mmCIF file of C-alpha atoms in Angstrom:
data_model
loop_
_atom_site.group_PDB
_atom_site.id
_atom_site.type_symbol
_atom_site.label_atom_id
_atom_site.label_comp_id
_atom_site.label_asym_id
_atom_site.label_seq_id
_atom_site.Cartn_x
_atom_site.Cartn_y
_atom_site.Cartn_z
ATOM 1 C CA MET A 1 -11.610 19.591 18.197
ATOM 2 C CA ALA A 2 -15.319 19.737 17.385
ATOM 3 C CA THR A 3 -16.466 18.042 14.217
ATOM 4 C CA GLN A 4 -18.870 20.103 12.158
ATOM 5 C CA GLN A 5 -21.809 18.115 10.818
ATOM 6 C CA ILE A 6 -22.585 18.717 7.172
ATOM 7 C CA SER A 7 -26.122 18.057 6.018
ATOM 8 C CA ASP A 8 -26.869 15.664 3.170
ATOM 9 C CA ALA A 9 -28.010 18.663 1.116
ATOM 10 C CA GLU A 10 -24.600 20.284 1.644
ATOM 11 C CA LEU A 11 -22.679 17.037 1.083
ATOM 12 C CA VAL A 12 -24.245 16.481 -2.322
ATOM 13 C CA GLY A 13 -22.504 19.637 -3.551
ATOM 14 C CA GLN A 14 -19.111 18.766 -2.103
ATOM 15 C CA PRO A 15 -16.329 17.912 -4.582
ATOM 16 C CA ALA A 16 -15.526 14.197 -4.651
ATOM 17 C CA ALA A 17 -11.881 14.947 -5.438
ATOM 18 C CA TYR A 18 -11.516 16.802 -2.149
ATOM 19 C CA TRP A 19 -12.997 13.963 -0.085
ATOM 20 C CA THR A 20 -11.124 11.212 -1.914
ATOM 21 C CA GLY A 21 -7.886 13.131 -1.355
ATOM 22 C CA VAL A 22 -8.578 13.603 2.349
ATOM 23 C CA ALA A 23 -9.523 9.926 2.655
ATOM 24 C CA TYR A 24 -6.403 8.789 0.782
ATOM 25 C CA GLU A 25 -4.054 10.788 2.995
ATOM 26 C CA ALA A 26 -5.773 9.661 6.207
ATOM 27 C CA LEU A 27 -5.824 5.989 5.194
ATOM 28 C CA ILE A 28 -2.179 5.996 4.104
ATOM 29 C CA ALA A 29 -1.091 7.790 7.292
ATOM 30 C CA TYR A 30 -3.015 5.333 9.469
ATOM 31 C CA THR A 31 -1.687 2.280 7.626
ATOM 32 C CA ARG A 32 1.903 3.511 7.702
ATOM 33 C CA ALA A 33 1.691 4.358 11.400
ATOM 34 C CA ARG A 34 0.449 0.853 12.244
ATOM 35 C CA GLN A 35 3.213 -0.685 10.124
ATOM 36 C CA ALA A 36 5.846 1.526 11.780
ATOM 37 C CA GLU A 37 4.633 0.304 15.177
ATOM 38 C CA LYS A 38 5.491 -3.203 13.962
ATOM 39 C CA GLY A 39 8.970 -2.146 12.777
ATOM 40 C CA TYR A 40 8.607 -1.872 9.023
ATOM 41 C CA THR A 41 7.499 0.577 6.356
ATOM 42 C CA GLN A 42 4.923 0.249 3.629
ATOM 43 C CA PRO A 43 7.609 0.577 0.893
ATOM 44 C CA GLN A 44 9.618 -2.215 2.540
ATOM 45 C CA PHE A 45 6.563 -4.462 2.481
ATOM 46 C CA TRP A 46 5.963 -3.559 -1.172
ATOM 47 C CA LEU A 47 9.567 -4.449 -2.026
ATOM 48 C CA LEU A 48 9.158 -7.864 -0.428
ATOM 49 C CA ARG A 49 5.833 -8.413 -2.187
ATOM 50 C CA ASN A 50 7.159 -7.363 -5.602
ATOM 51 C CA LEU A 51 10.100 -9.751 -5.304
ATOM 52 C CA SER A 52 8.118 -12.754 -4.066
ATOM 53 C CA ALA A 53 6.990 -15.438 -6.510
ATOM 54 C CA ASN A 54 4.298 -16.181 -3.914
ATOM 55 C CA ASP A 55 2.853 -12.683 -4.159
ATOM 56 C CA ILE A 56 3.135 -9.964 -6.847
ATOM 57 C CA SER A 57 6.219 -11.145 -8.762
ATOM 58 C CA PRO A 58 5.225 -13.365 -11.688
ATOM 59 C CA ASP A 59 8.480 -15.333 -11.553
ATOM 60 C CA GLY A 60 10.396 -14.487 -8.372
ATOM 61 C CA GLU A 61 13.261 -13.100 -10.424
ATOM 62 C CA GLY A 62 15.402 -10.323 -9.018
ATOM 63 C CA MET A 63 14.747 -6.747 -10.075
ATOM 64 C CA THR A 64 16.725 -3.521 -10.159
ATOM 65 C CA LEU A 65 15.510 -0.460 -8.285
ATOM 66 C CA PRO A 66 14.331 1.218 -11.530
ATOM 67 C CA GLU A 67 12.369 -1.945 -12.401
ATOM 68 C CA LEU A 68 10.836 -1.980 -8.928
ATOM 69 C CA ARG A 69 9.939 1.718 -9.165
ATOM 70 C CA GLU A 70 8.222 1.022 -12.487
ATOM 71 C CA ALA A 71 6.374 -1.973 -11.035
ATOM 72 C CA MET A 72 5.143 0.187 -8.140
ATOM 73 C CA ALA A 73 4.408 3.303 -10.199
ATOM 74 C CA SER A 74 0.671 3.252 -9.510
ATOM 75 C CA TYR A 75 1.039 3.286 -5.713
ATOM 76 C CA ILE A 76 4.498 4.444 -4.652
ATOM 77 C CA ARG A 77 4.517 7.921 -3.120
ATOM 78 C CA PRO A 78 6.958 10.654 -4.191
ATOM 79 C CA GLU A 79 8.615 10.675 -0.757
ATOM 80 C CA ASP A 80 9.293 6.919 -0.815
ATOM 81 C CA ASP A 81 13.031 6.281 -1.165
ATOM 82 C CA LEU A 82 13.286 2.722 -2.458
ATOM 83 C CA ALA A 83 17.082 2.741 -2.370
ATOM 84 C CA SER A 84 17.227 3.414 1.368
ATOM 85 C CA GLU A 85 14.288 1.083 2.065
ATOM 86 C CA ALA A 86 16.027 -1.703 0.125
ATOM 87 C CA ALA A 87 19.281 -1.044 1.995
ATOM 88 C CA VAL A 88 17.465 -1.668 5.290
ATOM 89 C CA LEU A 89 16.087 -4.953 3.952
ATOM 90 C CA VAL A 90 19.527 -6.026 2.710
ATOM 91 C CA GLU A 91 20.941 -5.229 6.156
ATOM 92 C CA ARG A 92 18.202 -7.341 7.782
ATOM 93 C CA GLY A 93 19.055 -10.215 5.443
ATOM 94 C CA TRP A 94 15.629 -10.125 3.785
ATOM 95 C CA LEU A 95 17.057 -9.108 0.397
ATOM 96 C CA THR A 96 20.363 -9.684 -1.365
ATOM 97 C CA ARG A 97 21.914 -7.755 -4.232
ATOM 98 C CA ASP A 98 23.697 -9.464 -7.115
ATOM 99 C CA ALA A 99 26.534 -8.236 -9.369
ATOM 100 C CA GLN A 100 23.975 -6.736 -11.811
ATOM 101 C CA ASP A 101 22.479 -4.673 -8.949
ATOM 102 C CA ARG A 102 19.317 -6.762 -8.917
ATOM 103 C CA LEU A 103 17.570 -7.299 -5.605
ATOM 104 C CA TRP A 104 16.504 -10.807 -4.670
ATOM 105 C CA LEU A 105 14.231 -12.018 -1.904
ATOM 106 C CA THR A 106 15.912 -14.347 0.599
ATOM 107 C CA GLU A 107 14.197 -17.187 2.493
ATOM 108 C CA GLU A 108 14.214 -14.926 5.546
ATOM 109 C CA GLY A 109 12.652 -12.165 3.440
ATOM 110 C CA GLU A 110 9.903 -14.478 2.235
ATOM 111 C CA GLN A 111 9.149 -15.480 5.832
ATOM 112 C CA ALA A 112 9.131 -11.791 6.819
ATOM 113 C CA ARG A 113 6.682 -11.035 3.978
ATOM 114 C CA VAL A 114 4.355 -13.766 5.237
ATOM 115 C CA ASP A 115 4.678 -12.530 8.834
ATOM 116 C CA LEU A 116 4.132 -8.870 7.912
ATOM 117 C CA ALA A 117 1.086 -9.730 5.790
ATOM 118 C CA ARG A 118 -0.570 -10.999 8.966
ATOM 119 C CA ASN A 119 -0.855 -7.368 10.120
ATOM 120 C CA ALA A 120 -3.136 -6.391 7.224
ATOM 121 C CA PRO A 121 -6.410 -7.886 8.557
ATOM 122 C CA ALA A 122 -6.182 -5.900 11.821
ATOM 123 C CA ILE A 123 -5.450 -2.688 9.936
ATOM 124 C CA ARG A 124 -8.374 -3.335 7.602
ATOM 125 C CA ALA A 125 -10.692 -4.175 10.504
ATOM 126 C CA ALA A 126 -9.836 -0.938 12.307
ATOM 127 C CA LEU A 127 -10.386 1.128 9.174
ATOM 128 C CA HIS A 128 -13.688 -0.614 8.387
ATOM 129 C CA GLU A 129 -15.049 -0.346 11.939
ATOM 130 C CA GLY A 130 -18.643 0.884 11.855
ATOM 131 C CA ILE A 131 -18.915 0.437 8.089
ATOM 132 C CA ASP A 132 -21.297 -2.208 6.838
ATOM 133 C CA ASP A 133 -19.871 -4.360 4.015
ATOM 134 C CA THR A 134 -22.813 -3.368 1.805
ATOM 135 C CA ASP A 135 -22.055 0.329 2.347
ATOM 136 C CA TYR A 136 -18.394 -0.281 1.610
ATOM 137 C CA VAL A 137 -19.201 -2.070 -1.654
ATOM 138 C CA THR A 138 -21.569 0.744 -2.654
ATOM 139 C CA THR A 139 -18.867 3.321 -1.912
ATOM 140 C CA VAL A 140 -16.296 1.489 -4.024
ATOM 141 C CA LYS A 141 -18.774 1.162 -6.895
ATOM 142 C CA VAL A 142 -19.542 4.886 -6.709
ATOM 143 C CA LEU A 143 -15.816 5.655 -6.769
ATOM 144 C CA GLN A 144 -15.356 3.366 -9.768
ATOM 145 C CA GLN A 145 -18.122 5.190 -11.615
ATOM 146 C CA LEU A 146 -16.586 8.568 -10.756
ATOM 147 C CA ILE A 147 -13.294 7.281 -12.169
ATOM 148 C CA ARG A 148 -14.980 6.143 -15.387
ATOM 149 C CA ASN A 149 -16.864 9.447 -15.641
ATOM 150 C CA ALA A 150 -13.542 11.251 -15.392
ATOM 151 C CA GLY A 151 -12.132 9.173 -18.271
ATOM 152 C CA GLY A 152 -10.109 6.838 -16.092
ATOM 153 C CA THR A 153 -10.062 3.083 -15.921
ATOM 154 C CA ALA A 154 -11.686 1.418 -12.935
ATOM 155 C CA VAL A 155 -10.851 -2.236 -12.477
#
């Protein structure tokens, strides 16, 4: 398929929301495809991270699925089924479930989290190929300003 070149004069009038949406979908699809090639899903990795005291969890305490959904509210996608993703991790021995239906990270799950995290640099490198760090920083700063201009909070 031929890629149509858009001039800078035309780009300046393009809606940022369109391009950020296209970028988001492409980046998520790429990341999830690379993770699937390694035998796991992005929601599975998030579950491990949110239950690890060595990562996102402040205390390493177990959490229920509703608590995990709430913890992941800013990045979980509507199609992500945490119940089925957690069931896979329980079956692998990476999570356990207690009598209160809380999920807990096992030692094997913590090791899996560490191992899976090693895939992130290669994914990032592929996505950043041909993009200078200075250009990337400028892009993120522009996006943050767009967010603030729209009344949002940019960290």
